[in-house]
Coordinates of C-alpha atoms and ligand atoms in Angstrom, one line a residue:
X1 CA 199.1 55.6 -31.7
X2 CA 199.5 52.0 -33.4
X3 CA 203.3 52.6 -34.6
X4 CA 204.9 49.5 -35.5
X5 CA 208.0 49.6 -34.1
X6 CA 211.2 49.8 -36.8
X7 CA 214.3 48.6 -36.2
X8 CA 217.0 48.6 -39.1
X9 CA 220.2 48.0 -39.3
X10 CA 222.8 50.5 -41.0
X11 CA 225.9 48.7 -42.3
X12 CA 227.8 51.8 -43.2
X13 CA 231.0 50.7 -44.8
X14 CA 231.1 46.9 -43.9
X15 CA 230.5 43.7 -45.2
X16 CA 231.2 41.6 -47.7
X17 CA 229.7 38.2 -50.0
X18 CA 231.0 36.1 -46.6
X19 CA 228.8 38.0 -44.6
X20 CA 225.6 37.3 -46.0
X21 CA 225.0 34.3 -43.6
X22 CA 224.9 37.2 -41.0
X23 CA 222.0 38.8 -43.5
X24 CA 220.3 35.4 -43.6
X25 CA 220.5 35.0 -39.7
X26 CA 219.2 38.6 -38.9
X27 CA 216.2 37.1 -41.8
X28 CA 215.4 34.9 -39.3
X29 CA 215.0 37.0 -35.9
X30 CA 212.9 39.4 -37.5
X31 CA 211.0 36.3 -39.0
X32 CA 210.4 35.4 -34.7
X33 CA 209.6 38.7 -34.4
X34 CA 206.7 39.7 -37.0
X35 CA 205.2 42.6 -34.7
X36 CA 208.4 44.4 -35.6
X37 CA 209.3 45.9 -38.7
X38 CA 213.3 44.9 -39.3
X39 CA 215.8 45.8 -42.0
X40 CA 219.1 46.1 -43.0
X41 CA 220.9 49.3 -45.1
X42 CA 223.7 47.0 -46.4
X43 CA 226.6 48.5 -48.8
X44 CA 225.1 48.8 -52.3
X45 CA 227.2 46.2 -53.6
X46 CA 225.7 43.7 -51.4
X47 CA 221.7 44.5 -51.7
X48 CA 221.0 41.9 -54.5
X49 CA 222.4 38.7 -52.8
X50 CA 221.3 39.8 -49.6
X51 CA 217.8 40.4 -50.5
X52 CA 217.8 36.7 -51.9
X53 CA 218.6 35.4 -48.4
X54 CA 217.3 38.5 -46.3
X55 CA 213.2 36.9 -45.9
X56 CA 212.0 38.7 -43.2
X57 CA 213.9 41.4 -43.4
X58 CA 214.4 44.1 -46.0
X59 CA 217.2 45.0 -47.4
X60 CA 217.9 49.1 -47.8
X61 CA 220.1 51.4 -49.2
X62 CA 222.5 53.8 -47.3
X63 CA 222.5 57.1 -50.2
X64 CA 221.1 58.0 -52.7
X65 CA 221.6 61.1 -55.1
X66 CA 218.7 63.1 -56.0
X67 CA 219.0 63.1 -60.0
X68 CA 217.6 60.4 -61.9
X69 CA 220.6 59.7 -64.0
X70 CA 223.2 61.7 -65.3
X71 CA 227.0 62.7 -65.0
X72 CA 227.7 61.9 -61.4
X73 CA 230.2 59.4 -61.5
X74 CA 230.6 57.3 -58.8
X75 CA 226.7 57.8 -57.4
X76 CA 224.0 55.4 -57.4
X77 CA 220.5 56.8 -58.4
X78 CA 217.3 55.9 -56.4
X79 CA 215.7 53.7 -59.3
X80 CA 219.3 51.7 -59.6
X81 CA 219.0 50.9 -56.0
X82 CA 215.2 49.5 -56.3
X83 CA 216.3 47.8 -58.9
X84 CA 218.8 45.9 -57.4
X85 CA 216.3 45.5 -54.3
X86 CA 216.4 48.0 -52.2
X87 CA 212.9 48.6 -50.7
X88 CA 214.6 51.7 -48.5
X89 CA 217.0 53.7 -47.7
X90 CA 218.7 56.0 -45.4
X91 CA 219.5 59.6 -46.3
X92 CA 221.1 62.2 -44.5
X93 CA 222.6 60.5 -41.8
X94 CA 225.2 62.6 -40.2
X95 CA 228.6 60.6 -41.6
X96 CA 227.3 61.8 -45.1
X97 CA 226.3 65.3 -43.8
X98 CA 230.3 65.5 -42.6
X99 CA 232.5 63.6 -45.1
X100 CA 230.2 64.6 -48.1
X101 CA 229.3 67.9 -47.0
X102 CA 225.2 67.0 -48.0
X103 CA 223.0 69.9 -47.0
X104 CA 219.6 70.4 -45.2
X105 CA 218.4 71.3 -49.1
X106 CA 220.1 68.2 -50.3
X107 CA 218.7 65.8 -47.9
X108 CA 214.9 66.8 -48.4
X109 CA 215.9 66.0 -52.3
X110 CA 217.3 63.1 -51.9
X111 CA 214.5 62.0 -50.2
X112 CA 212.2 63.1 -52.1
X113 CA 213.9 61.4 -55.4
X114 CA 213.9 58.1 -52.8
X115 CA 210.7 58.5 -52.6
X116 CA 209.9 58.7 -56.5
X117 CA 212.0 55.5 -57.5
X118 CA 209.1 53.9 -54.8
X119 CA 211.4 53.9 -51.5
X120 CA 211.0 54.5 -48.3
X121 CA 212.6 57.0 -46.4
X122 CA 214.6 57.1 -43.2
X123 CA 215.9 60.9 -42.7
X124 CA 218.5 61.6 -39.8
X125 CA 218.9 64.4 -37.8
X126 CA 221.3 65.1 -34.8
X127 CA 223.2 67.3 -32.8
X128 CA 227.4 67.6 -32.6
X129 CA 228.4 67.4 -28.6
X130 CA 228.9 71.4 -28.8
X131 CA 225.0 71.8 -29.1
X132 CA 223.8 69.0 -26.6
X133 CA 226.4 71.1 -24.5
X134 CA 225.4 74.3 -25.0
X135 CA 221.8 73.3 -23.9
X136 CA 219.9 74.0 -26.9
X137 CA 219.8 70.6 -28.8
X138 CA 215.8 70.3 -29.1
X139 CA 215.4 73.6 -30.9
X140 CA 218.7 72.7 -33.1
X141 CA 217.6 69.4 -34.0
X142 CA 213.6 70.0 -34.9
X143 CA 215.1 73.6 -36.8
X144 CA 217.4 70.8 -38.8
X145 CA 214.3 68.3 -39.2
X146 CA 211.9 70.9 -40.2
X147 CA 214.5 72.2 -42.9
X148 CA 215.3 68.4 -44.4
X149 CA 211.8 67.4 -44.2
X150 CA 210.6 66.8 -48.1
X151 CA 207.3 68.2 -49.2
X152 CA 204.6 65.3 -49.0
X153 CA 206.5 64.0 -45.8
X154 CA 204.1 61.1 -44.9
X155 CA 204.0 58.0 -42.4
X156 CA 203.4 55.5 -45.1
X157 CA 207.2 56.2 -46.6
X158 CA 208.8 58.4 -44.3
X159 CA 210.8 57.3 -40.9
X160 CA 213.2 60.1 -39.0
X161 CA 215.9 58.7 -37.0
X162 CA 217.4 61.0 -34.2
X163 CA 221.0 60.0 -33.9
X164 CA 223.3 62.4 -31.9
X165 CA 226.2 62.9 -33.7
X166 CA 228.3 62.3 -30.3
X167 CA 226.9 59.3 -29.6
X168 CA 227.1 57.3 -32.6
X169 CA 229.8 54.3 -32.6
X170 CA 231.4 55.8 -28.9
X171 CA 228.9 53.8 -26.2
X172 CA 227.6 56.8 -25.1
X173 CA 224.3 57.2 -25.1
X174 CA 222.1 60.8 -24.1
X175 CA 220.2 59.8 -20.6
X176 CA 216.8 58.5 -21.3
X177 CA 214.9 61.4 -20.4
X178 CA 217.0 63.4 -22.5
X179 CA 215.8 61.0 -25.8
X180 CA 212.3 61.3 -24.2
X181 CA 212.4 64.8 -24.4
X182 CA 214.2 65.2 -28.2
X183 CA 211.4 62.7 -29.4
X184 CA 208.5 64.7 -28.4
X185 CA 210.2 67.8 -29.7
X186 CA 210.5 66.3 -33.0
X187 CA 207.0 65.0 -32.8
X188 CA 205.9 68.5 -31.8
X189 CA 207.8 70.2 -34.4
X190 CA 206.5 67.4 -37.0
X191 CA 203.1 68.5 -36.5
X192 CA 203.8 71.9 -37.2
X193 CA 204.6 71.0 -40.4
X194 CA 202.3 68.2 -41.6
X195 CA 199.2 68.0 -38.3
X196 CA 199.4 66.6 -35.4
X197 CA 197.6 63.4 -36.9
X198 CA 200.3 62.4 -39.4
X199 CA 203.0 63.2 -37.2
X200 CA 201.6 61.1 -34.7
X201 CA 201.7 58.2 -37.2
X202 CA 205.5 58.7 -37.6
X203 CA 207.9 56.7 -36.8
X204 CA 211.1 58.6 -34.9
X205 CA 213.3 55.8 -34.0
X206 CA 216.6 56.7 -31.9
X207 CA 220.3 55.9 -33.1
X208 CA 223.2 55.8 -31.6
X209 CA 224.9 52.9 -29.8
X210 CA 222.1 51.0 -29.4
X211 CA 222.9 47.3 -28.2
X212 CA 221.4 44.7 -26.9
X213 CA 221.3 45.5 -23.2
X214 CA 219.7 49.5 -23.9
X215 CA 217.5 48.8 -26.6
X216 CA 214.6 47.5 -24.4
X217 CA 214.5 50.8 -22.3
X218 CA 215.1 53.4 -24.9
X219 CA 212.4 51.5 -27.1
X220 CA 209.7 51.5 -24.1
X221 CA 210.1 55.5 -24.1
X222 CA 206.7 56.8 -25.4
X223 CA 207.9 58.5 -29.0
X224 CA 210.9 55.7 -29.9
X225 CA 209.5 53.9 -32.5
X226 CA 212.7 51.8 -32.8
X227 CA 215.8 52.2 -33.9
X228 CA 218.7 52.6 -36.4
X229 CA 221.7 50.5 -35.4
X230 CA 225.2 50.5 -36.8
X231 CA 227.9 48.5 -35.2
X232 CA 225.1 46.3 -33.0
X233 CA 223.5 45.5 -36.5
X234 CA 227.0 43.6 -38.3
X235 CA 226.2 40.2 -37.0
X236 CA 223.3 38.2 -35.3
X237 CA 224.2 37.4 -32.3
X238 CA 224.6 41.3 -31.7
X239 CA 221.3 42.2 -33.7
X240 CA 218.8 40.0 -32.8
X241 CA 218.2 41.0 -29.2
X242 CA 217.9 44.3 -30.2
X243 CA 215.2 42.8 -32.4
X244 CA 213.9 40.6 -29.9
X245 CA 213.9 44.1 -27.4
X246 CA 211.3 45.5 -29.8
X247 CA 209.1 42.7 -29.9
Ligands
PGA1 P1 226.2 53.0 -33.9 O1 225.8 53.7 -35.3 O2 225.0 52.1 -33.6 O3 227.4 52.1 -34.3 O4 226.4 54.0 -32.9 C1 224.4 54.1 -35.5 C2 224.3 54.9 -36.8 O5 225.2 55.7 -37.1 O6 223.4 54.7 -37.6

């Protein structure tokens, strides 16, 4: 299908001015690696120095609300976050959809007011450990996809990431045929929505304790299109053979 693999980086909470040497070092692995597509969803404070050092890499945003502007103190609008230069950012990811309570309804906005400031997109999805157990987590998880996906969901500024809930920051990951089968799912349940075509031009990249020594084999699975990376993504040394894995 031609999808340039995409593997970014999600900060969460972390990081500070004396970590932007990290920033510039991860700048330079993706520059080794221009087949892949390699970014970093940094805490807002951080996205204008780090895109002045960032080169290869693009700097992304974590949130951001779905009203242009208004009395919503404490939240950063999609045009504030381009402005400060942000050429993505996450939404939805499943820290928010817990501690912030953010809905189906208000992930397919926010993307979709991402999407007007001129950002692109990655939406996550992903299923609590009471689903995966219960058996059921394909249907659960495209059901969830299908009702956060924003009207006009395209390849050219849209990215999903599947990240199971239970195995993000514990080291566990779902077995590989398990991520195989969740991808194609999601692919499937894509092109319900928008045609087979432009779903096939998606990129679904998998999240969730990715390192270094799993990347290369849950990348080589036919619908992982890269990956989102939290905890693997906080320094270089750590990052950049995750990068490399994609390459
Ligand atoms: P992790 O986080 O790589 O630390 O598990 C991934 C994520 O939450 O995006």
């Amino acid at each position: 299908m031609g999808r340039r693999k995409l593997v970014v980086g999600n900060w969460k909470m972390n990081g500070l001015r004396a970590q932007l040497g990290e920033v510039e070092a991860i700048g330079a692995a993706a520059a080794a690696h221009p087949s892949v597509e390699v970014g970093l969803c940094l805490p807002a404070t951080l996205i204008a120095s780090a895109q002045a050092v960032s080169g290869a890499a693009f700097v992304g945003a974590q949130d951001c609300h779905m009203k242009d502007s208004g009395a919503h103190t404490g939240c950063l609008s999609a045009a504030m976050l381009a402005e400060a230069g942000a050429s993505w950012t996450i939404v939805g990811h499943s820290e928010r959809r817990q501690d912030q309570g953010e809905s189906d309804a208000d992930v397919a906005a926010k993307a979709l007011a991402a999407k007007a400031a001129g950002l692109k997109v990655i939406l996550c999805v992903g299923e609590s450990l009471d689903v995966r157990d219960a058996g059921n987590a394909e249907a659960v998880v495209s059901a969830q996809l299908l009702a956060s996906l924003p009207d006009g969901a395209a390849a050219d500024w849209l990215a999903i990431a599947y990240e199971p809930i239970w195995a993000i920051g514990t080291g566990r990951i779902p077995t590989m045929e398990a991520v195989e089968a969740m991808h194609r799912a999601l692919r499937t349940a894509l092109g319900g929505r928008i045609g087979a075509a432009d779903a096939g031009g998606m990129r679904i990249l998998y999240g969730g304790s990715m390192n270094g020594d799993n990347a290369a084999e849950l990348m080589a699975i036919e619908d992982v299109d890269g990956g989102l990376v939290g905890g693997a993504s906080l320094t270089a040394a750590k990052f950049a053979p995750v990068i490399a894995a994609a390459g």
